[in-house]
XYZ file of C-alpha atoms in Angstrom:
279
model
C 69.990 118.428 97.276
C 68.353 121.843 97.725
C 69.668 125.195 96.574
C 71.491 125.828 99.852
C 73.301 122.504 99.534
C 74.512 123.413 96.054
C 75.669 126.796 97.367
C 77.619 125.113 100.169
C 79.086 122.622 97.695
C 80.263 125.479 95.498
C 81.820 127.304 98.465
C 83.697 124.201 99.619
C 84.845 123.434 96.067
C 86.140 126.996 95.671
C 87.998 126.720 98.958
C 89.647 123.469 97.822
C 90.757 125.013 94.541
C 92.306 127.935 96.407
C 94.015 125.544 98.808
C 95.579 123.610 95.941
C 96.686 126.842 94.257
C 98.357 127.991 97.504
C 100.120 124.692 98.262
C 103.620 124.692 96.718
C 104.079 120.948 97.224
C 100.970 120.123 95.188
C 101.932 122.587 92.463
C 105.402 121.031 92.331
C 103.904 117.545 92.016
C 101.604 118.716 89.228
C 104.555 120.267 87.411
C 106.662 117.123 87.866
C 103.824 114.978 86.502
C 103.459 117.242 83.474
C 107.202 117.230 82.785
C 107.292 113.421 83.091
C 104.409 112.909 80.661
C 105.759 115.415 78.139
C 109.219 113.886 78.474
C 107.921 110.410 77.682
C 105.859 111.813 74.826
C 108.897 113.596 73.409
C 110.996 110.435 73.523
C 108.189 108.262 72.179
C 107.056 110.433 69.303
C 110.656 111.273 68.522
C 111.248 107.547 68.062
C 108.100 106.568 66.206
C 105.355 109.124 65.910
C 101.628 108.589 66.010
C 98.850 108.837 68.564
C 98.403 105.105 69.154
C 102.123 104.493 69.806
C 102.043 107.490 72.156
C 99.048 106.010 73.994
C 100.924 102.752 74.481
C 104.013 104.649 75.620
C 102.038 106.599 78.214
C 99.669 103.884 79.425
C 101.928 102.386 82.094
C 103.089 105.800 83.265
C 99.505 106.971 83.704
C 98.556 103.743 85.501
C 101.305 104.297 88.064
C 101.565 108.078 88.359
C 97.888 109.084 88.358
C 96.958 107.113 91.523
C 100.035 108.460 93.316
C 99.155 112.006 92.255
C 95.531 111.540 93.345
C 96.562 110.217 96.732
C 98.938 113.153 97.255
C 96.162 115.603 96.363
C 93.493 113.997 98.517
C 94.690 112.021 101.523
C 94.853 114.992 103.939
C 91.682 116.806 102.878
C 88.964 115.523 105.201
C 91.140 114.388 108.081
C 92.871 117.764 108.249
C 89.529 119.584 108.364
C 88.515 117.265 111.196
C 91.690 117.905 113.213
C 91.581 121.692 112.772
C 87.911 121.880 113.763
C 86.810 123.021 110.315
C 84.242 120.238 110.110
C 82.647 121.346 113.387
C 82.387 124.900 112.085
C 80.811 123.751 108.817
C 78.241 121.683 110.677
C 77.049 124.777 112.564
C 76.002 126.150 109.163
C 73.919 123.040 108.532
C 76.164 121.855 105.701
C 75.123 118.347 104.683
C 77.619 115.537 104.412
C 76.892 115.207 100.688
C 77.472 118.924 100.107
C 80.769 118.877 102.000
C 82.169 115.710 100.429
C 80.862 116.791 97.033
C 82.552 120.172 97.373
C 85.877 118.642 98.394
C 85.634 116.134 95.559
C 84.699 118.695 92.920
C 87.377 121.175 94.006
C 90.206 118.678 94.197
C 88.887 116.834 91.149
C 88.917 119.940 88.962
C 92.525 120.676 89.930
C 93.623 117.070 89.497
C 91.835 116.364 86.216
C 93.063 119.676 84.797
C 96.631 118.625 85.618
C 96.280 115.190 84.024
C 94.424 116.389 80.934
C 96.794 119.315 80.353
C 99.841 117.054 80.605
C 98.375 114.522 78.168
C 97.220 117.197 75.722
C 100.699 118.741 75.743
C 102.133 115.292 75.084
C 99.668 114.666 72.269
C 100.452 118.039 70.714
C 103.988 116.786 70.041
C 102.790 114.042 67.693
C 102.333 116.260 64.595
C 105.633 118.000 65.332
C 107.949 115.018 65.728
C 108.597 112.317 63.163
C 111.104 109.554 62.665
C 111.576 106.726 60.226
C 112.226 103.939 62.728
C 110.301 103.577 66.009
C 112.725 103.005 68.873
C 110.929 103.759 72.129
C 108.688 101.484 74.230
C 105.767 100.997 71.839
C 106.273 99.741 68.288
C 103.127 98.910 66.369
C 101.364 99.302 63.047
C 97.958 100.269 64.391
C 95.616 102.512 62.474
C 96.383 105.915 63.938
C 93.892 108.603 64.831
C 93.751 111.671 67.066
C 90.293 110.486 68.133
C 91.866 107.410 69.728
C 94.149 109.632 71.782
C 91.150 111.750 72.841
C 89.520 108.558 74.126
C 92.687 107.817 76.090
C 92.621 111.295 77.651
C 88.945 110.915 78.618
C 89.582 107.502 80.174
C 92.605 108.889 82.043
C 90.396 111.646 83.450
C 87.831 109.045 84.586
C 90.607 106.946 86.141
C 91.829 110.055 87.965
C 88.382 110.709 89.433
C 88.077 107.098 90.609
C 91.477 107.273 92.322
C 90.545 110.571 93.978
C 87.221 109.168 95.215
C 89.043 106.227 96.823
C 91.477 108.632 98.453
C 88.670 110.746 99.907
C 87.144 107.599 101.403
C 90.461 106.918 103.139
C 90.726 110.500 104.359
C 87.166 110.463 105.702
C 87.703 107.152 107.503
C 91.007 108.151 109.131
C 91.207 110.042 112.399
C 94.839 111.204 112.174
C 97.037 112.386 109.319
C 99.453 109.527 110.010
C 96.643 106.980 109.697
C 95.411 108.641 106.511
C 98.910 108.483 105.031
C 99.314 104.813 105.965
C 95.914 103.889 104.536
C 96.601 105.898 101.372
C 99.948 104.108 100.963
C 98.210 100.731 101.229
C 95.554 101.856 98.766
C 98.236 103.071 96.349
C 99.947 99.690 96.544
C 96.626 97.953 95.858
C 95.940 100.191 92.864
C 99.367 99.890 91.291
C 100.343 96.298 92.105
C 98.340 94.548 94.782
C 95.081 93.561 93.107
C 96.625 92.685 89.730
C 99.407 90.651 91.351
C 96.944 88.758 93.533
C 94.773 87.887 90.528
C 97.766 86.703 88.509
C 99.027 84.600 91.419
C 95.555 83.102 91.877
C 95.312 82.350 88.166
C 98.741 80.683 88.147
C 97.856 78.616 91.221
C 94.534 77.546 89.746
C 92.556 79.272 92.499
C 91.116 81.867 90.098
C 89.167 80.247 87.228
C 90.297 81.337 83.775
C 86.702 81.737 82.579
C 86.023 84.294 85.311
C 89.159 86.364 84.862
C 87.422 89.062 82.771
C 85.075 89.940 85.613
C 87.782 89.667 88.268
C 90.093 91.997 86.345
C 87.429 94.683 86.706
C 87.978 94.558 90.487
C 91.237 96.424 89.896
C 90.815 100.043 88.779
C 94.171 99.823 87.004
C 93.157 96.694 85.098
C 89.781 98.194 84.232
C 91.463 101.358 82.965
C 94.036 99.382 80.992
C 91.359 97.189 79.421
C 89.221 100.156 78.375
C 92.232 101.934 76.871
C 93.337 98.869 74.914
C 89.845 98.163 73.594
C 88.697 101.702 72.765
C 91.842 103.830 72.359
C 94.248 101.286 70.842
C 91.968 98.734 69.214
C 94.252 97.021 66.719
C 98.003 96.404 66.796
C 99.812 94.622 64.007
C 96.492 93.637 62.440
C 95.225 91.908 65.595
C 92.485 93.203 67.869
C 93.725 94.136 71.341
C 91.486 93.600 74.372
C 91.982 93.153 78.104
C 88.967 91.803 79.900
C 85.380 92.735 79.184
C 84.647 96.408 78.419
C 81.270 96.104 80.149
C 82.772 94.610 83.294
C 85.528 97.222 83.232
C 82.967 100.039 83.151
C 81.017 98.398 85.972
C 84.228 98.053 87.981
C 84.948 101.751 87.525
C 81.428 102.685 88.639
C 81.547 100.407 91.696
C 84.836 101.928 92.856
C 83.604 105.466 92.186
C 80.153 105.204 93.785
C 81.341 102.972 96.618
C 84.265 105.231 97.521
C 82.167 108.401 97.551
C 79.505 106.574 99.558
C 82.083 105.585 102.185
C 83.390 109.156 102.301
C 79.886 110.550 102.901
C 79.144 107.876 105.506
C 82.376 108.339 107.463
C 82.900 112.101 107.266
C 80.807 112.713 110.407
C 77.927 111.015 112.255
C 74.433 111.496 110.935
C 72.208 113.806 112.958
C 70.188 110.915 114.315
C 73.367 109.243 115.579
C 74.327 112.382 117.514
C 70.978 112.726 119.252
C 70.777 109.090 120.414
């Protein structure tokens, strides 16, 4: 990318940030997400206390809520620019597909990651403030506790958020109407939250999926990859036993494949290449 491309990327990213800031529905969703995370953190640390128990309390909520939040933030972005003619205007300025998609991704990503990280940090800040003698909420364990483990969880949640947003942008770039984008995003959300994991479990139970290959197959699901990385690096040990879910290496590879592949699809589908137009 040349200097002009970076300038265009910055302009598009700034526009996306302003759009998010001026959209009440997105601000309301961000606030609801933050309240939900802090609420769970309050109940969890009030019952037990500790960063590792809090991570376990929040893990399922993050797995479910982050993809839904990412899809809400991203499913209309590209398709709406296409329908309003904004893409045609941008192309007259010789904006490259990479600069446009990169700008949309950076702008929406900054807003989305800031929301997720802020909510988790606020939840984590409750740990030193709340104590109780008997753990009573969701996660009960005797793991070695450390703020560093919770920081790892926050970093992994941010990475998970960016993967979900990249997949959403691919859907938005591929769709030609807002209704189609919404339908595709709904299917993608179902795949993230339940579909891929459920299919793998059903295949394993039926003997179709080999048990020795399950570690690699789990990495096909962003949720499973995220869960495995959290359990191995942010939780580690519970009750004296090491906790793992799949292979950390395969989980990282799965994340990268979803991230790079989704952004590649978004760049490919956002508009025809110049050579395609002239043929």
